CSV table of C-alpha atoms in Angstrom, one decimal:
chain,number,residue,atom,x,y,z
A,1,MET,CA,-3.9,-16.6,13.4
A,2,ASP,CA,-2.2,-15.7,9.4
A,3,PHE,CA,0.1,-13.4,11.2
A,4,ALA,CA,2.1,-11.8,14.5
A,5,GLY,CA,4.2,-8.7,14.3
A,6,CYS,CA,7.2,-7.7,16.5
A,7,GLY,CA,8.5,-4.4,16.8
A,8,ALA,CA,8.2,-1.2,17.7
A,9,LEU,CA,5.0,0.2,19.2
A,10,ASN,CA,5.3,4.1,17.8
A,11,LEU,CA,3.2,7.4,18.2
A,12,ASP,CA,3.7,9.3,15.0
A,13,ILE,CA,3.7,13.1,14.8
A,14,ILE,CA,3.9,14.2,11.4
A,15,TYR,CA,5.2,17.7,10.7
A,16,GLU,CA,5.4,19.3,8.0
A,17,LEU,CA,8.0,21.9,7.1
A,18,GLN,CA,8.9,24.2,4.2
A,19,SER,CA,12.1,23.0,3.8
A,20,SER,CA,14.1,19.8,3.4
A,21,ASP,CA,17.1,21.0,5.4
A,22,PHE,CA,15.7,19.2,8.6
A,23,SER,CA,18.9,19.1,10.0
A,24,ASN,CA,18.9,23.2,10.0
A,25,VAL,CA,15.8,23.1,11.8
A,26,LEU,CA,16.0,20.3,14.3
A,27,GLY,CA,19.6,21.4,15.6
A,28,PHE,CA,21.2,18.1,14.5
A,29,ASP,CA,21.7,15.9,11.9
A,30,LEU,CA,19.1,14.1,10.4
A,31,GLN,CA,19.2,13.7,5.9
A,32,PRO,CA,16.1,13.3,3.9
A,33,GLY,CA,15.1,9.2,3.8
A,34,HIS,CA,17.3,8.7,6.8
A,35,GLU,CA,16.4,7.9,10.1
A,36,VAL,CA,18.0,8.8,14.2
A,37,VAL,CA,17.4,7.6,17.6
A,38,LEU,CA,17.3,9.8,20.2
A,39,PRO,CA,16.9,9.7,23.9
A,40,ARG,CA,13.6,10.2,25.2
A,41,GLU,CA,14.7,13.3,27.1
A,42,ARG,CA,15.2,15.2,23.8
A,43,LEU,CA,11.6,15.4,22.9
A,44,ALA,CA,10.3,18.1,24.3
A,45,GLY,CA,12.8,20.4,22.9
A,46,THR,CA,12.3,18.9,19.6
A,47,LEU,CA,9.0,19.7,19.4
A,48,GLU,CA,9.3,23.2,20.5
A,49,ARG,CA,11.8,23.7,17.8
A,50,LEU,CA,8.9,22.0,15.4
A,51,SER,CA,6.3,24.4,16.8
A,52,GLU,CA,8.1,27.3,15.4
A,53,HIS,CA,9.3,26.1,12.1
A,54,GLY,CA,6.5,23.9,11.1
A,55,ARG,CA,3.6,22.5,11.0
A,56,MET,CA,1.6,19.6,13.0
A,57,ILE,CA,-0.7,17.8,10.4
A,58,ALA,CA,-1.4,14.6,11.5
A,59,ARG,CA,-1.3,11.8,14.6
A,60,SER,CA,-1.0,8.3,14.1
A,61,GLY,CA,0.1,4.9,15.4
A,62,GLY,CA,3.1,3.8,13.8
A,63,GLY,CA,6.1,1.2,14.2
A,64,SER,CA,7.0,-0.7,11.0
A,65,ALA,CA,5.9,-4.3,11.8
A,66,ALA,CA,2.7,-2.6,13.8
A,67,ASN,CA,2.5,-1.0,10.2
A,68,THR,CA,2.3,-4.3,8.4
A,69,MET,CA,-0.3,-5.8,10.5
A,70,CYS,CA,-2.6,-3.3,10.2
A,71,ILE,CA,-3.1,-3.5,6.9
A,72,LEU,CA,-3.0,-7.2,6.8
A,73,ALA,CA,-5.8,-6.8,8.9
A,74,ALA,CA,-7.6,-4.4,6.6
A,75,MET,CA,-7.1,-6.8,4.0
A,76,GLY,CA,-8.9,-9.3,5.7
A,77,ARG,CA,-6.0,-11.5,7.3
A,78,THR,CA,-6.0,-12.5,10.7
A,79,THR,CA,-3.3,-10.5,12.7
A,80,MET,CA,-1.6,-10.2,16.3
A,81,PHE,CA,1.1,-8.2,18.1
A,82,PHE,CA,4.3,-8.9,20.4
A,83,GLY,CA,5.3,-5.3,21.1
A,84,VAL,CA,5.2,-3.0,24.1
A,85,ALA,CA,3.2,0.1,24.6
A,86,GLY,CA,3.2,2.8,26.9
A,87,ALA,CA,0.9,2.9,30.3
A,88,GLU,CA,-0.5,6.6,29.8
A,89,LYS,CA,-2.7,8.0,27.6
A,90,ALA,CA,-0.1,7.8,24.7
A,91,GLY,CA,0.1,4.1,25.2
A,92,GLU,CA,-4.1,3.9,24.9
A,93,GLU,CA,-3.9,6.1,21.5
A,94,VAL,CA,-1.1,3.8,20.1
A,95,ILE,CA,-3.2,0.4,20.8
A,96,ALA,CA,-6.7,1.9,19.6
A,97,SER,CA,-4.9,2.6,16.1
A,98,MET,CA,-4.3,-1.2,15.9
A,99,ARG,CA,-7.1,-1.5,14.2
A,100,GLY,CA,-8.4,-5.3,13.5
A,101,VAL,CA,-5.2,-6.7,15.3
A,102,ASP,CA,-5.3,-8.7,18.2
A,103,THR,CA,-3.3,-6.8,20.8
A,104,SER,CA,-4.1,-8.3,24.1
A,105,LEU,CA,-0.3,-9.7,24.7
A,106,VAL,CA,0.9,-6.1,24.2
A,107,GLN,CA,2.9,-5.6,27.5
A,108,ARG,CA,2.0,-1.7,29.1
A,109,LEU,CA,5.3,0.0,30.5
A,110,ASN,CA,5.8,3.6,31.0
A,111,GLU,CA,5.8,6.3,28.4
A,112,ASN,CA,5.4,5.5,24.6
A,113,GLN,CA,8.4,5.5,21.8
A,114,VAL,CA,7.5,8.3,19.9
A,115,CYS,CA,8.4,9.1,16.4
A,116,ILE,CA,8.7,12.3,14.7
A,117,VAL,CA,7.8,12.2,11.0
A,118,LEU,CA,9.5,15.2,9.3
A,119,LEU,CA,7.8,16.1,5.7
A,120,SER,CA,9.2,18.3,3.1
A,121,ARG,CA,6.3,20.0,1.4
A,122,LYS,CA,7.8,21.0,-1.7
A,123,SER,CA,10.1,17.7,-2.3
A,124,ARG,CA,8.2,15.6,0.1
A,125,ASP,CA,11.1,13.9,1.2
A,126,ARG,CA,10.8,12.6,5.1
A,127,GLY,CA,13.0,11.8,7.8
A,128,LEU,CA,11.9,10.0,10.9
A,129,CYS,CA,13.2,11.1,14.2
A,130,VAL,CA,12.6,7.9,17.1
A,131,PHE,CA,12.7,9.2,20.7
A,132,SER,CA,12.8,6.1,22.4
A,133,ALA,CA,11.0,5.0,25.7
A,134,SER,CA,13.2,5.1,29.1
A,135,GLN,CA,12.4,1.5,29.6
A,136,SER,CA,11.8,-1.5,27.1
A,137,LEU,CA,11.4,-5.0,27.7
A,138,PHE,CA,14.4,-7.6,26.8
A,139,GLU,CA,12.5,-11.3,27.9
A,140,VAL,CA,9.8,-12.4,25.9
A,141,PRO,CA,6.8,-13.1,28.0
A,142,GLU,CA,5.3,-16.3,28.8
A,143,THR,CA,2.2,-15.4,26.9
A,144,TRP,CA,3.8,-14.8,23.5
A,145,MET,CA,5.6,-18.3,23.9
A,146,LYS,CA,2.5,-19.7,24.2
A,147,ALA,CA,0.7,-18.0,21.0
A,148,LEU,CA,4.0,-18.3,19.0
A,149,PRO,CA,2.6,-21.6,17.8
A,150,HIS,CA,-0.1,-20.9,16.4
A,151,VAL,CA,1.1,-18.1,14.0
A,152,ARG,CA,1.6,-19.0,10.5
A,153,CYS,CA,4.2,-15.9,10.0
A,154,LEU,CA,6.1,-14.2,12.3
A,155,HIS,CA,7.1,-10.9,10.9
A,156,LEU,CA,10.1,-8.8,12.4
A,157,SER,CA,11.1,-5.3,12.2
A,158,SER,CA,13.4,-3.1,14.5
A,159,PHE,CA,13.2,-2.1,18.3
A,160,SER,CA,14.9,1.3,18.4
A,161,ASN,CA,17.2,-0.6,21.4
A,162,PRO,CA,19.4,-2.9,19.9
A,163,ARG,CA,20.0,-4.9,22.9
A,164,GLN,CA,15.9,-6.4,22.2
A,165,LEU,CA,17.6,-8.4,19.1
A,166,ARG,CA,18.2,-11.0,21.8
A,167,LEU,CA,14.1,-10.8,22.4
A,168,GLN,CA,13.4,-11.4,18.4
A,169,GLU,CA,16.0,-14.1,17.8
A,170,GLU,CA,14.2,-16.5,21.0
A,171,LEU,CA,11.3,-15.5,19.3
A,172,ALA,CA,12.8,-16.7,15.8
A,173,GLY,CA,14.5,-19.6,17.7
A,174,HIS,CA,11.1,-21.2,18.7
A,175,LEU,CA,9.6,-21.2,15.0
A,176,GLU,CA,8.8,-24.6,13.7
A,177,ALA,CA,10.0,-25.5,10.0
A,178,HIS,CA,6.5,-25.3,8.5
A,179,GLN,CA,6.2,-21.3,10.3
A,180,LEU,CA,7.6,-18.4,8.2
A,181,LEU,CA,9.7,-15.7,9.5
A,182,SER,CA,9.9,-12.4,7.3
A,183,LEU,CA,12.1,-9.9,8.4
A,184,ASP,CA,12.1,-5.8,7.4
A,185,PRO,CA,15.2,-4.8,9.5
A,186,GLY,CA,15.2,-1.0,8.7
A,187,GLU,CA,17.7,1.4,8.8
A,188,ILE,CA,18.4,1.0,12.8
A,189,TYR,CA,19.2,-2.4,12.4
A,190,SER,CA,21.2,-2.5,9.0
A,191,ALA,CA,23.3,-0.1,10.3
A,192,LEU,CA,24.4,-2.9,12.9
A,193,GLY,CA,25.8,-4.8,10.1
A,194,ARG,CA,25.3,-8.6,9.1
A,195,GLU,CA,27.3,-10.0,11.8
A,196,ARG,CA,24.8,-8.8,14.9
A,197,LEU,CA,21.7,-10.1,12.7
A,198,THR,CA,23.1,-13.6,11.7
A,199,GLY,CA,21.1,-14.8,14.6
A,200,LEU,CA,17.6,-13.4,12.7
A,201,LEU,CA,19.0,-14.0,8.8
A,202,LYS,CA,19.8,-17.4,9.5
A,203,ARG,CA,16.0,-18.3,10.7
A,204,THR,CA,14.7,-16.0,7.7
A,205,ASN,CA,12.5,-16.8,4.3
A,206,ILE,CA,11.8,-13.7,3.5
A,207,LEU,CA,14.4,-10.5,3.7
A,208,PHE,CA,12.4,-7.1,3.2
A,209,ILE,CA,15.1,-4.4,2.7
A,210,THR,CA,16.0,-1.2,0.9
A,211,GLU,CA,19.2,-0.8,-1.7
A,212,HIS,CA,20.4,1.9,1.4
A,213,GLU,CA,20.1,-1.1,4.1
A,214,VAL,CA,21.6,-3.6,2.0
A,215,GLU,CA,24.8,-1.5,1.6
A,216,LEU,CA,24.8,-0.6,5.3
A,217,LEU,CA,24.3,-4.1,6.3
A,218,THR,CA,26.9,-5.5,4.2
A,219,GLY,CA,29.2,-2.8,2.9
A,220,MET,CA,28.5,-4.0,-0.6
A,221,ALA,CA,27.1,-2.6,-4.0
A,222,VAL,CA,23.1,-4.1,-4.0
A,223,TYR,CA,23.7,-7.0,-6.1
A,224,ASP,CA,26.6,-8.5,-4.6
A,225,GLY,CA,24.9,-7.6,-1.4
A,226,ALA,CA,21.6,-9.3,-2.1
A,227,LYS,CA,23.6,-12.3,-3.1
A,228,CYS,CA,25.5,-12.1,0.3
A,229,LEU,CA,22.5,-12.2,2.4
A,230,LEU,CA,20.8,-14.8,0.4
A,231,SER,CA,23.5,-16.9,1.2
A,232,MET,CA,22.6,-16.7,5.2
A,233,LEU,CA,19.2,-16.8,5.1
A,234,CYS,CA,17.3,-20.4,5.7
A,235,SER,CA,17.8,-23.1,4.0
A,236,HIS,CA,14.1,-24.6,4.4
A,237,ARG,CA,11.7,-24.1,1.6
A,238,PRO,CA,8.0,-23.4,2.9
A,239,GLU,CA,5.2,-24.9,1.2
A,240,PHE,CA,3.8,-21.7,-1.1
A,241,LYS,CA,3.8,-21.3,-4.8
A,242,LEU,CA,6.4,-18.5,-4.4
A,243,PHE,CA,9.1,-20.7,-3.2
A,244,GLU,CA,8.9,-22.7,-5.8
A,245,GLN,CA,9.9,-20.1,-8.3
A,246,THR,CA,13.0,-19.2,-5.6
A,247,ALA,CA,13.9,-22.2,-4.9
A,248,GLY,CA,14.3,-21.4,-1.0
A,249,ALA,CA,14.6,-18.2,0.9
A,250,ILE,CA,13.9,-14.9,-1.4
A,251,VAL,CA,15.7,-11.1,-0.4
A,252,VAL,CA,12.8,-8.4,-1.9
A,253,VAL,CA,14.9,-4.9,-2.5
A,254,LYS,CA,12.8,-2.4,-2.3
A,255,GLN,CA,13.9,0.8,-4.8
A,256,GLY,CA,11.3,3.3,-4.1
A,257,LYS,CA,9.6,4.8,-7.6
A,258,LYS,CA,12.3,2.1,-9.1
A,259,GLY,CA,10.1,-0.4,-7.9
A,260,ALA,CA,11.5,-3.7,-6.6
A,261,ALA,CA,13.9,-6.4,-7.4
A,262,ALA,CA,13.4,-9.9,-6.2
A,263,PHE,CA,17.0,-12.1,-5.2
A,264,GLY,CA,16.5,-16.0,-5.0
A,265,CYS,CA,19.1,-19.0,-5.3
A,266,ASP,CA,20.1,-18.0,-8.7
A,267,GLY,CA,20.5,-14.0,-8.5
A,268,LEU,CA,18.3,-11.5,-9.7
A,269,ILE,CA,14.9,-13.6,-10.3
A,270,LEU,CA,12.7,-10.2,-10.9
A,271,GLN,CA,12.5,-6.6,-11.1
A,272,MET,CA,9.3,-4.8,-11.5
A,273,ASN,CA,8.4,-1.0,-11.5
A,274,ALA,CA,6.4,0.8,-9.1
A,275,CYS,CA,3.0,2.1,-9.5
A,276,GLU,CA,2.8,5.9,-10.8
A,277,VAL,CA,0.4,7.6,-8.6
A,278,LYS,CA,-0.9,11.6,-9.5
A,279,GLU,CA,-0.2,13.0,-6.4
A,280,VAL,CA,2.7,11.6,-3.2
A,281,VAL,CA,1.2,13.0,0.2
A,282,ASP,CA,3.3,10.9,2.3
A,283,THR,CA,5.5,8.5,1.8
A,284,THR,CA,6.1,6.8,5.4
A,285,GLY,CA,4.8,3.3,5.8
A,286,ALA,CA,5.3,2.3,2.0
A,287,GLY,CA,7.7,-0.3,2.6
A,288,ASP,CA,5.6,-1.3,5.2
A,289,ALA,CA,2.5,-1.3,3.1
A,290,PHE,CA,4.8,-2.8,0.2
A,291,ASN,CA,5.5,-5.9,2.6
A,292,ALA,CA,1.6,-6.4,3.6
A,293,GLY,CA,0.6,-6.7,-0.3
A,294,PHE,CA,3.2,-8.9,-0.9
A,295,LEU,CA,2.5,-11.2,2.4
A,296,SER,CA,-1.4,-11.4,1.7
A,297,ALA,CA,-0.8,-12.6,-1.8
A,298,MET,CA,1.9,-15.0,-0.9
A,299,PHE,CA,-0.8,-16.7,1.6
A,300,ALA,CA,-3.6,-17.1,-1.5
A,301,GLY,CA,-1.1,-18.9,-3.2
A,302,GLU,CA,-0.1,-16.5,-5.8
A,303,GLY,CA,3.7,-16.6,-7.6
A,304,LEU,CA,6.6,-13.8,-7.6
A,305,GLU,CA,4.8,-11.4,-9.6
A,306,VAL,CA,1.5,-11.1,-8.5
A,307,CYS,CA,3.0,-10.7,-4.9
A,308,ILE,CA,5.2,-7.7,-6.0
A,309,LYS,CA,2.4,-6.7,-8.2
A,310,GLU,CA,0.3,-6.2,-5.0
A,311,GLY,CA,2.8,-4.7,-3.0
A,312,HIS,CA,3.7,-2.1,-5.3
A,313,ARG,CA,-0.1,-1.3,-5.1
A,314,MET,CA,-0.8,-1.3,-1.5
A,315,ALA,CA,2.5,1.2,-1.7
A,316,ALA,CA,1.2,3.4,-4.0
A,317,LEU,CA,-1.9,3.8,-2.1
A,318,SER,CA,-0.6,4.3,1.4
A,319,ILE,CA,1.4,7.2,-0.1
A,320,SER,CA,-1.9,9.0,-0.9
A,321,ASP,CA,-3.0,10.1,2.8
A,322,PHE,CA,-1.2,11.0,5.9
A,323,GLY,CA,0.0,8.3,8.4
A,324,ARG,CA,-2.5,5.3,8.2
A,325,ASN,CA,-5.6,7.0,7.2
A,326,TRP,CA,-6.0,5.6,3.8
A,327,LEU,CA,-6.6,2.4,6.0
A,328,ASN,CA,-10.0,3.8,5.8
A,329,VAL,CA,-10.7,2.7,2.0
A,330,LEU,CA,-9.7,-0.9,2.8
A,331,VAL,CA,-12.4,-1.4,5.3
A,332,ALA,CA,-15.3,-1.0,2.3
A,333,SER,CA,-14.7,-2.5,-0.7
A,334,ASP,CA,-16.7,0.1,-3.1
A,335,GLY,CA,-14.6,2.7,-1.5
A,336,PHE,CA,-11.2,0.8,-2.0
A,337,PHE,CA,-12.0,0.5,-5.5
A,338,GLN,CA,-13.3,4.3,-6.1
A,339,HIS,CA,-9.8,5.1,-4.5
A,340,LEU,CA,-7.8,3.6,-6.3
A,341,LYS,CA,-9.4,4.8,-9.5
A,342,GLY,CA,-8.9,8.4,-7.9
A,343,ILE,CA,-5.3,7.9,-7.5
A,344,GLY,CA,-4.4,6.3,-11.2
A,345,LEU,CA,-4.2,2.7,-9.8
A,346,PRO,CA,-5.5,-0.3,-11.7
A,347,VAL,CA,-7.9,-1.9,-10.6
């Protein structure tokens, strides 16, 4: 198995609003570009407010690591997922959305976690409201441990409940030296501070993170923060071309429209602009698509520049449609290349 993902499995419900003042519509604070976690009991009231002030435009499976695994599967990589889905209809919907991903080890518990995605009709800004499930998994199932040795790369993203960090730390601690660990902490984990993430960071080979998350995690500006995080990562150098250039672990700072910056042992190694696209439909999951493009290129033996370029291309493709709908163009190469041309990307 090329990749296994572990993190939240969400049911994403996407609403479009006229305004980007999400806080006024919701009745609680949510700024564009950010994410909040709320108890499940507040979901019904939030949906009621959104039915009055917004328009539901799509439903999709979601979750950062889950998105990345789905994209890698669509790109031809073998993938599986360690996570928790609801035992009800929503859980079935989420699992069905994981096309091409081995979900046989996903645990089924109670109700599924829901993520409300808010999109501003004019600015295309987005905000995320995660309504956590009432029951969570806190111990690693034996089936996950049996499958872990057969995985070449474990890719982690956040759970909504920080207590589940221990579960991911246990998985990371059982990886062999030749197995990669890539981590995208997102805003939820980054807000915990770097001390809480030390257990994961010390085993991480590739850290995918945004500028805002670097500042949250370290309390430092991006350049100093990235160097600080790099010093905390795994010292082992895996046998990929990419790590010959970085001389060890790598921090990839995702900068939205500005592109991405890669930091290795000598500091900033490469800065590359993002792709320009004709129209932005939905930016949700663009960072997850970047991760998939980067990781797939790395597994193909490519160097850092090509890895970032492929990350940008997948991210640009992802913002051309809502949720995971854009993945339909990856299943057939003709449709994929035609779509790339249609949104103005190089083939």
